[in-house]
Structures are given as C-alpha cells and as structure tokens.
Amino acid sequence: MTLTTLLLIIGSISTVITLIIVFLLKAHKNILVSFLQNFCGVLFIFSGWVKAIDPLGTAYKMEQYFDEFKTTFEGTWFSFIAPMFPVLSDQSIVFSVFMIVFEIVLGIMLVIGLKRKWTSWAFLILVAFFTFLTGFTYLTGYVPEGKNFFQFSEWAAYNANNMKVTDCGCFGDFIKLVPKTSFFKDIFLLFPAILFVSKFDKMHDLFNNKIKWGITILSTIGLLIYCFSNYSWDIPGTDFRPFKIGTDVMAQRELEIDAMSNVQIVAWKLKNREDGKIVELPYEVYMSQLQNYPKEEWEIIEQVKTEPTIKATKISEMEFTHLVDQYDITDELLEEDKASLMIVSHKLYMKVNQATRMVKDTSYLIDTVLIMNDGTETQEIVKTINEISEKEQRYYEYSWDKEFIEEYKNKIAPMVNKAKADGITTRIAIGGADPDAIAAFSREAGLENAVFLTADDILLKTIVRSNPGTLVWKKGKILHKWHINKLPSYDEIKNNFMK
C-alpha cells in the first residue's frame, strides 16, 4: 500500500463519519473543522495502531534517533545536552509505548471531541515534535559525511545516502516512508493543528462526558495491555517485516540481489570544486565527455540510478559469520535440507568492567649443548628457568543481567544440548559483542560447545522481536519463531518441525 492510497482510505472513512455527525447526530458546528477532526483523528489512530502491533520496532527507531542526536550535539555549544540521549536510548521502549498509546488516545479524543482545547494543543505539540524528528532526518541529507549538522556553511547538495536514519517509522513497518515524504506530511498536518487551536470552540463534541471519559480510559488501559503483549509477553501477532513466518528467505534473497544487479546508472551529479555549481549529466553524455570534467575540477556527488524492480530489504543484506572460523555461513544456512534451530540475541545484556590481576611471568634461558651418544655428537636445545616474577595483567570482568542469563541457562542451554544429542544443528547468533564477551557468555550460560555466529544487530532485531528469540529454518524458509516467554518444550519443537 502507498501513502496516497492510505490517505484516500482515511479520507473516505472520515467523510462517512462526518456525514453521520452532520446528518444523523447533528452535532457539528463547522463541517470543515469536523472533517479535519475526523481525518486527523483516524490518521493518528491508524498510525499509532500499526506501531502498537510492534512497539519494539518504534523503540529501535527511537534508539537510532537518540544516537544521531548525541553525535550531532557533541562538539557544539549544545554539548551539555548530549549525555541525556544515551539515557533516553536506554528507556526507548518506555518512550515508545507512551508515544504509541498517547498518539492513538489523542486520535480518539479528536474524533469524540473530548477536552477540545487541551486536545488541540496536545495535537499541535505532538505534530510539531514529529515535524522536528522527520525534518531533522530529512535535512541531514544536505550534510556531507564528516560534517556536523550545525555547520550550515558546509551543507551541500541533497544526498539521501548522507542520512543516518533512512525512514521515519511513522507507520511502523506497514509502510516505509522516506524522511522527505514524512516531513512534508507533518508540515501538512501543522495546518489543521493550528486551526484546531484557534477554532477549538468550532470542533464537534460527541456523547456526554461520562461516555467520552469511559471510552478514553478503557482505550488507554486496553492499548497498554496490547502493547505489552506484543513485546514483553510475545512476538507481534502480525508481522510486517521481511522475516515473517513462512517466508522463503533464500528465494527472496535471490530475487532482491538479481533486482539490484539490474539497476542501471542513468545520470551523474557533479559539483564544481571552485564555484560549487552542480550539473546532472545523462550517463552517455558523461562517458563521452569525461575529458571536460577532470577530477581536479569536479567531484562526483551522486549516481542517479534506476529503481530496482524489487525493493531491497534486510534479507539481501543478511550475513552470518562463524565466530571461530570467521567465514560467511549464510549460504550454508539457507541451503540446508534438514531443519535447524537458531537462537537470536541482538545484544548481550551485561556490564563490562576493566580489572587487574597479578599473574606469574616466567623467563627462560635457552642454550645449545653437545651430547655424545655411541660416539656420535649431537646438539640439543636446553631451556632452563631464568626467573619467575609477577606482573600486573589487565582483563575484563563481565557482569550479566540475572534474568537474561537465567533464560539461557534454564531454557536455551537444555534445548541446545538435547538438539545436539539428536544430531540437530543449532546455532546461536549474537549481535553487538566481541569474541571475548561471547566466549565469557558461553561459559556462564553453559554453552561452551555451542556453535556461535555473529551478525549485524539490526538484522537480528528485524528477524525476531525477542532477546533471546528462537527460529526454525529449513531449506531457507522460516518455519516458525518464538518469543522466549512462549518457547515450547524441545520435544514439541522436535515433533512438530524437525521431521
């Protein structure tokens, strides 16, 4: 579905609601204001709902924003703000659930007309916040690599590759909007937001206060429970991501890679190093006139390419690396005829402290001696201890989150060991950790003999919304996946998926 189609559907629904209010309920004061109330309310309800299906997705998106804000504000006059963003990042799921529930409830309040003045201001503030997020992300496209956002004099021609956050997450994974589209969408919403603040007395008001408050309170409670059920207790019931259950990942990966290989360069954008002039040349023209655009005078800003026939997803980027042997195991995983298990943890929940300890350091003397044996002279190397001393050694201590490590000890390790005894391949994919941390974790969790893989943490977050999460692969397909709290017994998995 495209944004245009979605807006047409929302517009149609809003029109029907407006006609009911005007002709049946006769509760309107201004038809245009009532329509905009309904349109904005339904839009917020829908955009919040598709995010409520996957609150972790919004939390991950907010982490990206907070990381980018931290980097941006560091080294500027506003550097004192930077330390708060890692704190916000740590609480991103709380922020996510609050924003999702607030967005939907605000949409409901708009439609029913509860606390019209307060709702109008709340809507304006929320839209302004969204506009700031999407506007900042979009404008980073003008900031060249290595430059800070606030170095306005260094801004160059727009290049989408400069953006660190490539989509706004406004509609979760249901519709992916580029920041530019999201920014102009939010700019548009500022107009009705300002109208509501100035004309809140013209907004319609449905039902009595008891009914309106009842709807709002019950909606808030129900939405909180629904959000928790989609990340804390289970994985989302509806999956808009590319790694949904039943997906033939191998086939889709081949299609995406083929589509990208057929992308063609149709033009080149060049910038004159002296006067900053930008030109866009068709591919054939540029190739035939290379001598007119020497690299000393012109720099390439961007290659203008055709759109791939199939949009690339994380599937085409997926890569799993064997921790010990350091080879890409992705193809081997996707081509296996037998079902296999994969445990996914995009992050190891731990604290790392640097400590010191005293260790014995032995130095040796090496000498060559002549030995006579049956009249034959031979040389042997003799190593003798010269000195034994103690020296200080630095090392890292890992402190593991208790609940996280207990889940591995009590649920994952027994399953991995049983699968190994039955000859079922089991791999543990870890993101965002170095080999030493993974080795320490494997010892602590009782998984010293397990096969560990490393992968991009964003890839692992996309595959399953649980840390840890479990998947069953077969012939490149995802047969099933589970949240750690919904993980069935090993025997159930074996009987249902390993035949």
Coordinates of C-alpha atoms in Angstrom, one line a residue:
M1 CA 0.0 0.0 0.0
T2 CA 1.2 3.5 -0.8
L3 CA 0.8 6.7 1.3
T4 CA -1.6 8.1 -1.3
T5 CA -3.9 5.0 -1.1
L6 CA -3.8 5.1 2.7
L7 CA -4.8 8.8 2.8
L8 CA -7.6 8.2 0.3
I9 CA -9.0 5.4 2.6
I10 CA -8.7 7.5 5.7
G11 CA -10.3 10.4 3.8
S12 CA -13.2 8.2 2.8
I13 CA -13.7 6.9 6.4
S14 CA -13.5 10.5 7.7
T15 CA -16.1 11.6 5.2
V16 CA -18.5 8.9 6.3
I17 CA -18.0 9.8 10.0
T18 CA -18.5 13.5 9.2
L19 CA -21.8 12.8 7.3
I20 CA -23.1 10.8 10.3
I21 CA -22.2 13.6 12.6
V22 CA -23.8 16.2 10.3
F23 CA -27.0 14.5 9.2
L24 CA -27.7 11.9 11.9
L25 CA -26.3 13.2 15.1
K26 CA -26.5 16.9 14.1
A27 CA -23.5 17.5 16.4
H28 CA -21.4 19.6 14.1
K29 CA -20.6 23.3 14.4
N30 CA -18.4 23.7 11.3
I31 CA -18.4 20.9 8.6
L32 CA -14.7 21.6 7.6
V33 CA -13.5 21.6 11.2
S34 CA -15.4 18.4 11.9
F35 CA -14.0 16.7 8.8
L36 CA -10.4 17.7 9.7
Q37 CA -11.1 16.4 13.3
N38 CA -12.1 13.1 11.9
F39 CA -9.4 12.9 9.3
C40 CA -6.6 13.7 11.8
G41 CA -8.1 11.5 14.5
V42 CA -8.4 8.5 12.2
L43 CA -4.9 9.1 10.8
F44 CA -3.5 9.1 14.3
I45 CA -5.5 6.1 15.4
F46 CA -4.2 4.1 12.4
S47 CA -0.6 5.3 12.5
G48 CA -0.5 4.5 16.2
W49 CA -2.2 1.1 15.8
V50 CA 0.3 -0.2 13.3
K51 CA 3.1 0.8 15.7
A52 CA 1.3 -0.7 18.7
I53 CA 1.5 -4.1 16.8
D54 CA 5.3 -3.8 17.2
P55 CA 6.3 -1.4 20.0
L56 CA 9.9 -2.7 19.8
G57 CA 10.2 -1.5 16.3
T58 CA 9.4 2.0 17.3
A59 CA 11.8 1.7 20.3
Y60 CA 14.6 0.6 17.9
K61 CA 13.8 3.6 15.7
M62 CA 14.0 6.0 18.6
E63 CA 17.4 4.5 19.5
Q64 CA 18.6 5.5 16.1
Y65 CA 17.3 9.0 16.5
F66 CA 18.8 9.3 20.0
D67 CA 22.2 8.0 18.8
E68 CA 22.2 10.5 15.9
F69 CA 21.2 13.4 18.3
K70 CA 24.0 12.5 20.6
T71 CA 26.6 12.5 17.8
T72 CA 25.1 15.8 16.4
F73 CA 25.2 17.8 19.7
E74 CA 28.6 16.6 20.8
G75 CA 31.3 19.1 19.9
T76 CA 28.9 22.0 19.7
W77 CA 27.8 24.7 22.1
F78 CA 24.9 22.4 23.0
S79 CA 27.2 19.5 24.1
F80 CA 25.7 19.6 27.5
I81 CA 22.6 18.1 26.0
A82 CA 24.4 15.1 24.5
P83 CA 24.6 13.0 27.7
M84 CA 20.9 12.8 28.1
F85 CA 20.4 10.9 24.8
P86 CA 22.0 7.6 25.9
V87 CA 19.8 7.8 29.0
L88 CA 16.7 8.2 26.7
S89 CA 18.0 5.4 24.5
D90 CA 18.1 3.1 27.5
Q91 CA 14.5 3.9 28.1
S92 CA 13.4 3.8 24.5
I93 CA 10.8 1.0 25.0
V94 CA 9.1 3.1 27.7
F95 CA 9.2 6.1 25.4
S96 CA 7.9 4.0 22.6
V97 CA 4.9 2.6 24.5
F98 CA 4.0 6.1 25.9
M99 CA 4.1 7.7 22.5
I100 CA 2.1 5.0 20.8
V101 CA -0.7 5.0 23.4
F102 CA -0.7 8.8 23.5
E103 CA -1.0 9.0 19.7
I104 CA -3.9 6.6 19.5
V105 CA -5.8 8.1 22.5
L106 CA -5.3 11.6 21.1
G107 CA -6.8 10.4 17.9
I108 CA -9.8 9.0 19.7
M109 CA -10.2 12.3 21.7
L110 CA -10.2 14.2 18.4
V111 CA -12.9 12.1 16.9
I112 CA -15.2 12.2 20.0
G113 CA -14.4 15.8 20.9
L114 CA -13.1 15.3 24.5
K115 CA -11.4 18.3 26.2
R116 CA -11.3 20.1 22.9
K117 CA -8.9 22.9 23.9
W118 CA -6.5 20.6 25.7
T119 CA -6.7 18.1 22.8
S120 CA -6.0 20.8 20.2
W121 CA -2.8 22.0 22.0
A122 CA -1.7 18.4 22.6
F123 CA -2.2 17.6 18.9
L124 CA -0.2 20.7 17.8
I125 CA 2.7 19.8 20.2
L126 CA 2.8 16.2 19.0
V127 CA 2.7 17.2 15.3
A128 CA 5.4 19.8 16.0
F129 CA 7.5 17.0 17.7
F130 CA 7.0 14.7 14.7
T131 CA 7.9 17.5 12.3
F132 CA 11.1 18.1 14.2
L133 CA 12.1 14.5 14.0
T134 CA 11.3 14.0 10.3
G135 CA 12.7 17.4 9.4
F136 CA 16.0 16.8 11.1
T137 CA 16.3 13.4 9.5
Y138 CA 15.5 14.8 6.0
L139 CA 17.8 17.8 6.4
T140 CA 20.8 15.5 7.3
G141 CA 20.7 14.6 3.6
Y142 CA 22.3 18.0 3.0
V143 CA 25.1 17.4 5.5
P144 CA 28.2 15.8 3.9
E145 CA 30.0 12.9 5.5
G146 CA 32.3 14.1 8.3
K147 CA 30.4 17.4 8.8
N148 CA 28.2 18.4 11.7
F149 CA 24.5 19.3 11.2
F150 CA 25.1 22.8 12.7
Q151 CA 27.9 23.6 10.2
F152 CA 25.4 25.2 7.9
S153 CA 28.0 26.7 5.7
E154 CA 29.3 23.2 4.9
W155 CA 25.9 21.9 3.7
A156 CA 26.0 20.6 0.1
A157 CA 23.5 19.2 -2.5
Y158 CA 21.0 16.8 -1.1
N159 CA 22.1 13.2 -1.0
A160 CA 19.9 10.5 0.6
N161 CA 23.0 8.4 1.4
N162 CA 24.0 11.1 4.0
M163 CA 21.0 10.3 6.2
K164 CA 21.7 8.1 9.2
V165 CA 18.0 7.3 9.8
T166 CA 16.6 6.3 6.4
D167 CA 12.9 6.0 7.3
C168 CA 10.9 7.8 9.9
G169 CA 8.9 4.8 11.3
C170 CA 5.7 6.9 11.2
F171 CA 3.7 3.8 10.1
G172 CA 6.0 1.2 11.6
D173 CA 6.9 -1.5 9.1
F174 CA 3.5 -1.3 7.4
I175 CA 4.5 1.5 5.1
K176 CA 8.1 2.7 4.8
L177 CA 8.2 6.4 4.2
V178 CA 11.4 8.3 3.2
P179 CA 12.1 11.2 5.6
K180 CA 11.3 13.8 2.9
T181 CA 7.8 12.4 2.4
S182 CA 7.3 12.2 6.2
F183 CA 8.5 15.7 6.7
F184 CA 6.1 17.2 4.2
K185 CA 3.3 15.1 5.6
D186 CA 3.9 16.6 9.0
I187 CA 4.2 20.1 7.6
F188 CA 0.7 19.5 6.1
L189 CA -0.7 18.4 9.5
L190 CA 0.5 21.6 11.1
F191 CA -2.2 23.5 9.3
P192 CA -5.2 21.6 10.8
A193 CA -3.3 21.6 14.1
I194 CA -3.1 25.4 14.2
L195 CA -6.7 25.6 13.0
F196 CA -7.8 23.4 16.0
V197 CA -6.0 25.7 18.5
S198 CA -7.6 28.8 17.0
K199 CA -11.1 27.3 16.4
F200 CA -11.4 24.7 19.2
D201 CA -14.8 26.0 20.0
K202 CA -16.0 25.0 16.5
M203 CA -15.0 21.4 17.0
H204 CA -17.8 18.8 17.3
D205 CA -18.5 17.3 20.7
L206 CA -20.0 13.8 20.8
F207 CA -21.7 12.0 23.7
N208 CA -21.7 13.1 27.3
N209 CA -18.6 13.4 29.5
K210 CA -19.1 10.0 31.2
I211 CA -19.2 8.2 27.9
K212 CA -16.2 10.1 26.5
W213 CA -14.1 9.6 29.5
G214 CA -15.1 6.0 29.7
I215 CA -14.0 5.5 26.1
T216 CA -10.7 7.2 26.7
I217 CA -9.8 5.4 29.9
L218 CA -10.8 2.0 28.6
S219 CA -8.9 2.6 25.4
T220 CA -5.7 3.6 27.3
I221 CA -5.8 0.5 29.5
G222 CA -6.5 -1.8 26.6
L223 CA -3.8 -0.3 24.5
L224 CA -1.2 -0.6 27.3
I225 CA -2.1 -4.3 27.6
Y226 CA -2.0 -4.8 23.9
C227 CA 1.5 -3.1 23.6
F228 CA 2.9 -5.2 26.4
S229 CA 1.5 -8.4 24.7
N230 CA 3.4 -7.5 21.5
Y231 CA 6.9 -7.3 23.0
S232 CA 7.1 -8.2 26.7
W233 CA 5.0 -11.4 26.6
D234 CA 5.1 -12.5 23.0
I235 CA 6.2 -11.5 19.5
P236 CA 3.8 -9.4 17.4
G237 CA 0.8 -11.3 16.2
T238 CA 1.0 -9.5 12.9
D239 CA 4.4 -9.3 11.2
F240 CA 5.1 -6.7 8.6
R241 CA 8.8 -7.4 8.5
P242 CA 10.6 -9.4 5.7
F243 CA 11.4 -12.4 8.1
K244 CA 7.8 -13.3 8.9
I245 CA 6.9 -17.0 9.5
G246 CA 6.6 -18.9 6.2
T247 CA 9.0 -16.6 4.3
D248 CA 11.2 -18.3 1.8
V249 CA 14.3 -16.2 2.6
M250 CA 16.6 -17.9 0.1
A251 CA 14.2 -17.3 -2.8
Q252 CA 13.5 -13.7 -1.8
R253 CA 17.2 -13.0 -1.3
E254 CA 18.0 -14.2 -4.8
L255 CA 15.2 -12.0 -6.3
E256 CA 16.4 -9.0 -4.4
I257 CA 20.0 -9.5 -5.4
D258 CA 19.1 -10.0 -9.0
A259 CA 17.0 -6.9 -9.0
M260 CA 19.8 -4.8 -7.5
S261 CA 22.3 -6.2 -10.1
N262 CA 20.0 -5.0 -12.9
V263 CA 20.0 -1.4 -11.6
Q264 CA 21.5 0.9 -14.1
I265 CA 23.2 4.3 -13.8
V266 CA 21.2 6.8 -15.8
A267 CA 23.0 10.0 -14.9
W268 CA 25.8 11.6 -12.8
K269 CA 25.6 14.6 -10.5
L270 CA 28.8 16.6 -10.4
K271 CA 29.9 19.6 -8.4
N272 CA 32.4 22.2 -9.5
R273 CA 35.1 22.4 -6.8
E274 CA 35.7 26.1 -7.4
D275 CA 32.3 27.7 -7.7
G276 CA 30.0 25.0 -6.3
K277 CA 28.0 24.7 -9.5
I278 CA 26.1 21.4 -9.7
V279 CA 25.3 19.7 -13.0
E280 CA 23.4 16.5 -13.8
L281 CA 24.6 14.7 -16.9
P282 CA 23.0 11.7 -18.6
Y283 CA 25.2 8.6 -18.5
E284 CA 26.1 8.6 -22.2
V285 CA 26.9 12.3 -22.1
Y286 CA 29.2 12.0 -19.1
M287 CA 31.0 9.0 -20.5
S288 CA 31.6 10.7 -23.8
Q289 CA 32.8 14.0 -22.3
L290 CA 34.9 12.7 -19.4
Q291 CA 37.8 15.0 -20.5
N292 CA 35.6 18.0 -19.9
Y293 CA 35.1 17.1 -16.2
P294 CA 38.5 16.4 -14.7
K295 CA 38.5 15.1 -11.1
E296 CA 40.7 18.1 -10.1
E297 CA 37.9 20.4 -11.0
W298 CA 34.7 18.3 -10.5
E299 CA 33.7 15.9 -7.8
I300 CA 31.0 13.2 -8.1
I301 CA 28.1 13.9 -5.7
E302 CA 25.8 11.1 -6.7
Q303 CA 25.0 8.4 -9.2
V304 CA 21.4 8.6 -10.4
K305 CA 20.1 5.1 -10.8
T306 CA 17.0 3.3 -11.9
E307 CA 14.8 1.9 -9.1
P308 CA 15.2 -1.9 -8.6
T309 CA 12.1 -3.9 -9.7
I310 CA 12.0 -5.4 -6.2
K311 CA 12.8 -3.2 -3.3
A312 CA 15.7 -4.4 -1.2
T313 CA 15.1 -5.4 2.4
K314 CA 17.3 -6.7 5.2
I315 CA 17.1 -10.1 3.5
S316 CA 19.5 -9.1 0.8
E317 CA 21.9 -7.7 3.4
M318 CA 21.8 -10.7 5.8
E319 CA 25.2 -12.2 6.7
F320 CA 26.1 -14.6 9.4
T321 CA 29.7 -15.1 10.3
H322 CA 31.1 -18.2 12.1
L323 CA 32.7 -16.9 15.3
V324 CA 35.7 -19.2 15.4
D325 CA 36.5 -19.7 11.8
Q326 CA 35.4 -16.3 10.6
Y327 CA 33.7 -17.4 7.4
D328 CA 30.3 -16.4 6.0
I329 CA 27.9 -19.2 6.8
T330 CA 24.8 -17.6 5.3
D331 CA 24.6 -19.7 2.1
E332 CA 25.2 -22.9 4.1
L333 CA 22.4 -22.0 6.5
L334 CA 19.9 -21.2 3.7
E335 CA 20.7 -24.3 1.6
E336 CA 20.4 -26.9 4.4
D337 CA 17.8 -29.6 3.6
K338 CA 17.4 -30.6 7.2
A339 CA 15.6 -28.3 9.7
S340 CA 17.9 -26.4 12.1
L341 CA 17.5 -24.3 15.1
M342 CA 18.7 -20.7 15.6
I343 CA 18.8 -18.7 18.8
V344 CA 19.0 -15.0 18.2
S345 CA 20.2 -12.3 20.6
H346 CA 20.8 -8.9 19.1
K347 CA 22.5 -7.8 22.3
L348 CA 24.1 -9.4 25.3
Y349 CA 22.8 -7.8 28.5
M350 CA 25.9 -7.2 30.5
K351 CA 28.1 -4.7 32.2
V352 CA 31.8 -4.6 31.5
N353 CA 34.4 -3.5 34.0
Q354 CA 38.2 -3.4 33.5
A355 CA 40.1 -5.1 36.3
T356 CA 43.7 -6.1 37.1
R357 CA 45.2 -9.2 38.5
M358 CA 48.7 -10.5 39.3
V359 CA 50.0 -13.3 37.1
K360 CA 53.2 -15.3 37.2
D361 CA 55.7 -14.4 34.4
T362 CA 58.4 -16.9 33.7
S363 CA 61.5 -16.1 31.7
Y364 CA 63.8 -18.8 30.3
L365 CA 67.4 -19.2 29.2
I366 CA 67.9 -21.2 26.0
D367 CA 71.2 -22.8 25.3
T368 CA 72.6 -25.4 22.9
V369 CA 74.6 -28.3 24.4
L370 CA 76.7 -31.1 22.7
I371 CA 75.8 -34.7 23.6
M372 CA 77.9 -37.7 22.8
N373 CA 75.9 -40.8 22.1
D374 CA 77.7 -44.0 20.9
G375 CA 80.5 -41.9 19.6
T376 CA 78.1 -39.6 17.7
E377 CA 78.0 -36.0 18.6
T378 CA 74.6 -34.3 18.6
Q379 CA 73.2 -30.9 19.5
E380 CA 70.2 -30.3 21.7
I381 CA 68.5 -27.2 22.8
V382 CA 68.1 -26.9 26.5
K383 CA 65.6 -24.4 28.1
T384 CA 66.0 -23.6 31.8
I385 CA 64.0 -21.3 34.0
N386 CA 65.8 -18.0 34.5
E387 CA 63.4 -16.0 36.6
I388 CA 59.8 -16.2 37.9
S389 CA 58.2 -12.9 38.7
E390 CA 54.7 -11.4 39.0
K391 CA 53.3 -8.8 36.8
E392 CA 50.0 -6.9 36.6
Q393 CA 47.6 -8.0 33.8
R394 CA 44.5 -6.1 32.7
Y395 CA 41.4 -8.0 31.9
Y396 CA 37.6 -7.5 31.5
E397 CA 35.0 -8.7 34.0
Y398 CA 31.5 -9.3 32.7
S399 CA 28.5 -8.9 34.9
W400 CA 25.4 -10.5 33.3
D401 CA 21.8 -9.4 33.7
K402 CA 20.3 -12.0 36.0
E403 CA 17.1 -12.6 34.1
F404 CA 18.8 -12.8 30.8
I405 CA 21.4 -15.3 31.8
E406 CA 18.8 -17.4 33.7
E407 CA 16.7 -17.6 30.5
Y408 CA 19.7 -19.0 28.7
K409 CA 20.7 -21.4 31.5
N410 CA 17.2 -22.8 32.1
K411 CA 15.6 -22.7 28.6
I412 CA 18.1 -22.3 25.9
A413 CA 21.1 -24.4 27.1
P414 CA 19.0 -27.5 27.8
M415 CA 17.3 -27.2 24.4
V416 CA 20.7 -26.8 22.6
N417 CA 22.2 -29.8 24.4
K418 CA 19.2 -32.0 23.6
A419 CA 19.2 -31.0 19.9
K420 CA 23.0 -31.7 19.7
A421 CA 22.4 -35.2 21.1
D422 CA 19.8 -35.8 18.5
G423 CA 22.0 -34.5 15.6
I424 CA 20.0 -31.4 15.0
T425 CA 22.1 -28.4 14.0
T426 CA 21.7 -25.5 16.4
R427 CA 23.4 -22.1 16.1
I428 CA 23.4 -19.0 18.3
A429 CA 23.6 -15.7 16.5
I430 CA 24.9 -12.8 18.6
G431 CA 25.0 -9.1 17.6
G432 CA 27.0 -6.2 19.0
A433 CA 29.6 -8.2 21.1
D434 CA 33.2 -9.1 20.6
P435 CA 34.6 -12.6 20.7
D436 CA 35.9 -12.3 24.2
A437 CA 32.5 -11.3 25.5
I438 CA 30.8 -14.1 23.6
A439 CA 33.3 -16.6 25.0
A440 CA 32.7 -15.4 28.6
F441 CA 28.9 -15.6 27.9
S442 CA 29.1 -19.1 26.6
R443 CA 30.9 -20.3 29.7
E444 CA 28.4 -18.5 32.0
A445 CA 25.4 -19.9 30.2
G446 CA 26.7 -23.5 29.9
L447 CA 27.1 -23.3 26.1
E448 CA 30.8 -23.9 25.7
N449 CA 30.2 -26.4 22.9
A450 CA 27.6 -24.5 21.0
V451 CA 28.2 -23.0 17.5
F452 CA 28.2 -19.2 17.7
L453 CA 27.6 -16.8 14.9
T454 CA 28.0 -13.0 14.7
A455 CA 25.6 -10.8 12.8
D456 CA 24.5 -7.2 12.5
D457 CA 22.3 -6.3 15.5
I458 CA 19.7 -4.5 13.3
L459 CA 19.4 -7.7 11.2
L460 CA 18.8 -9.8 14.3
K461 CA 16.3 -7.2 15.6
T462 CA 14.4 -7.5 12.3
I463 CA 14.4 -11.3 12.3
V464 CA 12.6 -11.7 15.7
R465 CA 11.4 -9.3 18.3
S466 CA 12.7 -11.1 21.3
N467 CA 16.1 -11.3 23.0
P468 CA 16.6 -14.2 23.0
G469 CA 14.3 -15.5 20.3
T470 CA 14.2 -18.9 18.6
L471 CA 13.7 -19.8 15.0
V472 CA 13.4 -23.0 13.0
W473 CA 14.9 -22.9 9.5
K474 CA 14.5 -25.5 6.7
K475 CA 15.6 -25.1 3.0
G476 CA 15.9 -21.3 3.5
K477 CA 12.4 -21.0 4.9
I478 CA 11.4 -19.8 8.4
L479 CA 9.1 -22.5 9.7
H480 CA 8.4 -20.8 13.0
K481 CA 9.7 -18.4 15.6
W482 CA 9.1 -17.8 19.3
H483 CA 9.4 -15.2 22.0
I484 CA 11.5 -16.5 24.9
N485 CA 8.3 -16.4 27.1
K486 CA 6.4 -18.5 24.6
L487 CA 9.1 -21.0 23.8
P488 CA 7.6 -24.6 23.8
S489 CA 9.5 -27.6 25.1
Y490 CA 12.2 -29.1 23.0
D491 CA 10.1 -32.3 22.4
E492 CA 7.2 -30.1 20.9
I493 CA 9.6 -28.4 18.6
K494 CA 11.2 -31.6 17.6
N495 CA 7.9 -33.4 16.9
N496 CA 6.3 -30.5 15.0
F497 CA 9.2 -29.1 13.0
M498 CA 12.1 -31.5 12.9
K499 CA 10.6 -34.3 10.9

